Coordinates of C-alpha atoms in Angstrom, one line a residue:
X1 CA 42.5 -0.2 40.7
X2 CA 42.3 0.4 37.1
X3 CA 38.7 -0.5 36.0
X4 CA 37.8 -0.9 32.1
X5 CA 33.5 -0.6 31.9
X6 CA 32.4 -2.0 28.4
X7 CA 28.8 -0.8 27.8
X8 CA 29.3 2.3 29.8
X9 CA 27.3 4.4 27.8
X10 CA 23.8 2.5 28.9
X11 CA 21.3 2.6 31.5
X12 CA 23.1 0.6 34.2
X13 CA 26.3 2.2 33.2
X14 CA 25.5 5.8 33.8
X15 CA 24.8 4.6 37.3
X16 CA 28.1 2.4 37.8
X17 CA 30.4 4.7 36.4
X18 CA 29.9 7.5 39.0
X19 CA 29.9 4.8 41.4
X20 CA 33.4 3.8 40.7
X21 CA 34.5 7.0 40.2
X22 CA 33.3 8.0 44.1
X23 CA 34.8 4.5 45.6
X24 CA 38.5 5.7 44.0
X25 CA 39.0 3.3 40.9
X26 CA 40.5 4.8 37.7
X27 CA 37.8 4.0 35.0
X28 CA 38.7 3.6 31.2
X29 CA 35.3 3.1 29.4
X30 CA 34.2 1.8 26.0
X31 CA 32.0 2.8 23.1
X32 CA 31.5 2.1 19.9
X33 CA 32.0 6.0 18.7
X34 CA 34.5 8.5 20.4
X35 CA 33.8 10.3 23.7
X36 CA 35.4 12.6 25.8
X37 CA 34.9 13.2 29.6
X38 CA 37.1 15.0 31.8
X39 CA 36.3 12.4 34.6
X40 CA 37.6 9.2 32.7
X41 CA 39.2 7.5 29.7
X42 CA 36.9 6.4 26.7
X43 CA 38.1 3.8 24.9
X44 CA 36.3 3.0 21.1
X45 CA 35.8 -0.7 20.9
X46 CA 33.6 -2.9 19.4
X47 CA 32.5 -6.2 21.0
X48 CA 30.9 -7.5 17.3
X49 CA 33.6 -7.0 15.7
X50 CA 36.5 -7.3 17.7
X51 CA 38.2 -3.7 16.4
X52 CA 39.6 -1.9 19.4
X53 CA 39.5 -4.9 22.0
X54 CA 43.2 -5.3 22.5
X55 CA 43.5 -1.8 22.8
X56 CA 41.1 -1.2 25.3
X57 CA 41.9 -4.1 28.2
X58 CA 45.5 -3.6 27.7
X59 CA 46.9 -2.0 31.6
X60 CA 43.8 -2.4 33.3
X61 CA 43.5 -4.4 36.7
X62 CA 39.8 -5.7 36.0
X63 CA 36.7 -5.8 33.8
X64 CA 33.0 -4.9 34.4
X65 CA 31.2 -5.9 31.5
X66 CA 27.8 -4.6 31.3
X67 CA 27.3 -4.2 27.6
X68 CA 24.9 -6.4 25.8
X69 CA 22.3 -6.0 23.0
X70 CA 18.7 -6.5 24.4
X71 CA 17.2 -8.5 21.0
X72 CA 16.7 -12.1 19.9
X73 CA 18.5 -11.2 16.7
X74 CA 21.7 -12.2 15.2
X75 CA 23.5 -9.1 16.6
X76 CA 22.6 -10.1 20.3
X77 CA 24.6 -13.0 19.7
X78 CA 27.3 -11.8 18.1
X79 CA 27.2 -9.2 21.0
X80 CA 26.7 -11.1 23.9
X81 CA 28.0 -14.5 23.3
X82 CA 31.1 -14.2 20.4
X83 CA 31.8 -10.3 21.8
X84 CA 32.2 -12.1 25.1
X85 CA 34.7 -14.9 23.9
X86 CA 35.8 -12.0 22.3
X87 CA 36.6 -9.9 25.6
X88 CA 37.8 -13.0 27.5
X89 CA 40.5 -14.1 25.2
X90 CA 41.7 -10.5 25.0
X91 CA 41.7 -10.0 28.8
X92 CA 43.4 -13.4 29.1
X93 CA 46.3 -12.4 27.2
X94 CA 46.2 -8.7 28.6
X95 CA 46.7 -9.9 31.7
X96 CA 43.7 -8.7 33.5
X97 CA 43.0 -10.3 37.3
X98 CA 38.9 -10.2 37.3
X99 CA 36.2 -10.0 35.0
X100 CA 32.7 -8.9 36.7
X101 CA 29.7 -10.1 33.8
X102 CA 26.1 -8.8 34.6
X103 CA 23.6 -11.0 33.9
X104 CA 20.0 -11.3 34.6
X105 CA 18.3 -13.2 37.2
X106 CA 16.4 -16.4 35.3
X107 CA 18.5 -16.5 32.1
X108 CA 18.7 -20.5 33.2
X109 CA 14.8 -20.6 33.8
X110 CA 13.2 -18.5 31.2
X111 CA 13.2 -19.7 27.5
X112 CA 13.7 -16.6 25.1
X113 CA 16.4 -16.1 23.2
X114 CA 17.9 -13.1 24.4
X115 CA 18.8 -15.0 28.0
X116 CA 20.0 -18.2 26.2
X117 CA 22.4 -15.7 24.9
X118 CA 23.0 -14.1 28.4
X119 CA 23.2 -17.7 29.6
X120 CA 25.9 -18.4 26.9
X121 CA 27.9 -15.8 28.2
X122 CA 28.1 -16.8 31.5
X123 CA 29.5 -20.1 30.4
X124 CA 32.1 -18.2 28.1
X125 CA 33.3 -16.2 31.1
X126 CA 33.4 -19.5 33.2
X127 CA 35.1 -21.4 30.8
X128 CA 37.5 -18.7 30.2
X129 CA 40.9 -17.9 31.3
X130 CA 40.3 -14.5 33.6
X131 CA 39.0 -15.0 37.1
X132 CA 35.4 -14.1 37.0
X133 CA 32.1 -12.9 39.1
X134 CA 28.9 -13.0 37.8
X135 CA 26.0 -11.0 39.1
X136 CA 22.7 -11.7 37.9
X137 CA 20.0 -8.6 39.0
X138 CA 16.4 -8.4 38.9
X139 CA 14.4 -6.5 36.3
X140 CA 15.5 -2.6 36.5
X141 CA 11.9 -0.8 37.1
X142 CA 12.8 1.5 34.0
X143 CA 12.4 -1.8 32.4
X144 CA 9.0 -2.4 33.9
X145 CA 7.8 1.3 33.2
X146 CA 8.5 1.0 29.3
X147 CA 7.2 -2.7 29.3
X148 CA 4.3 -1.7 31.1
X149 CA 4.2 1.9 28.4
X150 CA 3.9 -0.7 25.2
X151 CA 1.6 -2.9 26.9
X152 CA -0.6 0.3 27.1
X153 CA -0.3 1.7 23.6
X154 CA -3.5 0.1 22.2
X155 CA -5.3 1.9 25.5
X156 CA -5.8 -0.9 28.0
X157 CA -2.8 -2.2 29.9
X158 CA -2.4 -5.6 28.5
X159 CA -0.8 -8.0 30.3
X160 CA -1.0 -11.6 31.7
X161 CA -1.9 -11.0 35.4
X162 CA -0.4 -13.8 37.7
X163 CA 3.8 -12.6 36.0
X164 CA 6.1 -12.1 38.9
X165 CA 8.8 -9.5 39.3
X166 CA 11.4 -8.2 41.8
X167 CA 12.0 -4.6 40.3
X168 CA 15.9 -3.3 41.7
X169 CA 17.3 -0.2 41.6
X170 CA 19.9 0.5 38.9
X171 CA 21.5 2.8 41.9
X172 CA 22.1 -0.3 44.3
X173 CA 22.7 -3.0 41.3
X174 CA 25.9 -0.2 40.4
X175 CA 27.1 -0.4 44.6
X176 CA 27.3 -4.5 44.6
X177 CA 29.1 -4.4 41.1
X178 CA 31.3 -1.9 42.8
X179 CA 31.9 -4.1 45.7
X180 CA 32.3 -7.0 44.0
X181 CA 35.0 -5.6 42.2
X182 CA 37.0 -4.6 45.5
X183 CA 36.4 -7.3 46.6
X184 CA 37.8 -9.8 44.1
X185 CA 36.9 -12.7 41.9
X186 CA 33.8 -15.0 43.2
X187 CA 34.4 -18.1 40.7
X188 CA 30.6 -18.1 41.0
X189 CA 27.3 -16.5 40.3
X190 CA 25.6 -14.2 43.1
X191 CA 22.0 -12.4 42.9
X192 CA 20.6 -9.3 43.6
X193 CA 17.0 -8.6 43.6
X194 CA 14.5 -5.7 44.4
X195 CA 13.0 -6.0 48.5
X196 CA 9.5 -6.5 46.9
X197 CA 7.9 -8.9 44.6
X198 CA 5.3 -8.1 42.3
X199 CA 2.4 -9.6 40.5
X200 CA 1.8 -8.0 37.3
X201 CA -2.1 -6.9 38.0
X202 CA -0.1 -5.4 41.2
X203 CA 2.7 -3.6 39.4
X204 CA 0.2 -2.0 37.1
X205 CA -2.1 -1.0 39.7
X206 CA 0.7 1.1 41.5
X207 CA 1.9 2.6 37.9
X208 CA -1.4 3.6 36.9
X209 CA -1.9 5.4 40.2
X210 CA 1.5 7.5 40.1
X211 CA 0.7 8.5 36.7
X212 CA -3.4 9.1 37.6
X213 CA -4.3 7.2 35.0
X214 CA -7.3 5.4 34.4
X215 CA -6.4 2.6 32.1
X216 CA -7.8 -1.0 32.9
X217 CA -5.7 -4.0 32.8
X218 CA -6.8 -6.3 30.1
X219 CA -5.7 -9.6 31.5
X220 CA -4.1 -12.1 28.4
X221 CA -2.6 -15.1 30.0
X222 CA 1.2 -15.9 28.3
X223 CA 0.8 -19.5 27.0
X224 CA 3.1 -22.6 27.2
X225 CA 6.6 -22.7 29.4
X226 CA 7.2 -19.1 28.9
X227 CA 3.9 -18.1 30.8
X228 CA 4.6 -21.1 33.2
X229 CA 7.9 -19.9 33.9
X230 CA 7.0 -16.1 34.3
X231 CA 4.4 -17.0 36.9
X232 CA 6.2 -19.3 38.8
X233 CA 8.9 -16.4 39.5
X234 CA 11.3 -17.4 37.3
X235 CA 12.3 -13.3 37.7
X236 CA 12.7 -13.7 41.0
X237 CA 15.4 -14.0 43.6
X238 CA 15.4 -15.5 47.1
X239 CA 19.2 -14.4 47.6
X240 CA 19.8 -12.1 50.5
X241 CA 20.6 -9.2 50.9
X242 CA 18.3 -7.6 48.8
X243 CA 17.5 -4.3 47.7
X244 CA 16.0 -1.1 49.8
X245 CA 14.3 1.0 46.8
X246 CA 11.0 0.2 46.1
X247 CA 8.8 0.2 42.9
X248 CA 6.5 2.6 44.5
X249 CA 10.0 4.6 45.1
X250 CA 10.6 5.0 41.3
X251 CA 7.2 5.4 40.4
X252 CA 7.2 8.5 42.9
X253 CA 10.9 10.0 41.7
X254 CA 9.5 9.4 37.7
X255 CA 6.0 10.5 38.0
X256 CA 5.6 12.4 41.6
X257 CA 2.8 9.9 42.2
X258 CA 2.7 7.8 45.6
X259 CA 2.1 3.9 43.6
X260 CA 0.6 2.9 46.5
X261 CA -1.1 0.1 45.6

């Protein structure tokens, strides 16, 4: 199966593509400026603008698309809801049997703007004429490490204690895209989320002790439906099976701490 990956060149994509590669699909990958690999076919496209689109879907079998633009600005729309449409209409008329979107679990529960947008796309790839899957994953913990980094700069850990998150490995989000793909279109949305769930005071505890730091955590309680949703686990799954790769796992590959809590 030929496989085009748009976002490729990100943080979840350097873990798909070798992924794919292993499991025996033909990859063609996109970026925005020219590559080479010996391994697979770069393709330049741009999802803001359209350029390169047509191009790039034409003579492949399916689509992950994992690119997206991580802002509440005008180009994370443009990106992820109009580069979308964008993609759709050109693998509609390409031909193309599946489209895989990657989304984020609570895009329909938590209000900021960037998931509206993910949300949005969902609906475009829905509404649209491929035959679609849509995985929605849990926070990656690389995420949670430079979240919890910022929150940190000013010297205390600051951060509103009672937040829930299900950190998942980028490792085992890439195997479930893969075997979503081989095994075809869903017509509906599945989850994946990490095996543990975290409070926040709990998340920093572990961090702190994998990098044998002695930073406090200076509790500041998020306000409104935005706090309410974040504590009530609107970043968390209940869908089985779940991931095997634990925070304290990351912390100890990243830092050569334990994280036990």
């Amino acid at each position: 199966m030929r496989v085009l990956v748009t976002g490729a060149g990100g943080r979840l994509g350097q873990a798909v593509l070798p992924r794919l590669l292993d499991d025996g699909f033909t990859v063609r990958a996109t970026s925005r400026r020219p590559r080479s690999d010996p391994a697979l076919e770069w393709a330049v496209a741009d999802l803001a603008t359209g350029t390169g689109l047509a191009e790039a879907v034409s003579g492949v079998d399916a689509i992950l698309h994992l690119a997206t633009e991580p802002s509440s600005g005008r180009r994370a729309y443009q990106v992820d809801v109009l580069g979308t449409r964008r993609l759709v209409v050109a693998a509609g008329r390409a031909g193309v049997r599946h489209l895989v979107y990657t989304s984020i679990v609570g895009v329909d529960k938590v209000p900021i703007p960037y998931y509206r947008h993910k949300l949005a796309a969902e609906q475009v790839v829905a509404a649209g004429p491929v035959p679609w899957s849509v995985l929605r994953a849990t926070q990656l913990p690389e995420f949670l490490d430079e979240l919890l980094r910022t929150a940190s700069r000013l010297g205390p850990t600051i951060g509103d204690p009672g937040i829930l998150a299900q950190p998942v490995d980028r490792g085992e989000v890439g195997v479930r895209l893969a075997a979503r793909l081989a095994a075809g279109p869903l017509g509906g949305v599945e989850e994946l989320g990490g095996p543990e769930v975290l409070r926040f005071d709990e998340a920093v505890r572990a961090w702190r002790t994998a990098r044998r730091s002695r930073r406090p955590l200076l509790p500041v309680r998020v306000p409104g439906r935005l706090g309410r949703a974040l504590r009530d686990g609107g970043l968390v799954s209940t869908a089985l099976p779940r991931g095997v790769r634990t925070w304290g796992d990351y912390l100890a590959d990243t830092y050569g701490g334990t994280g036990r809590r």
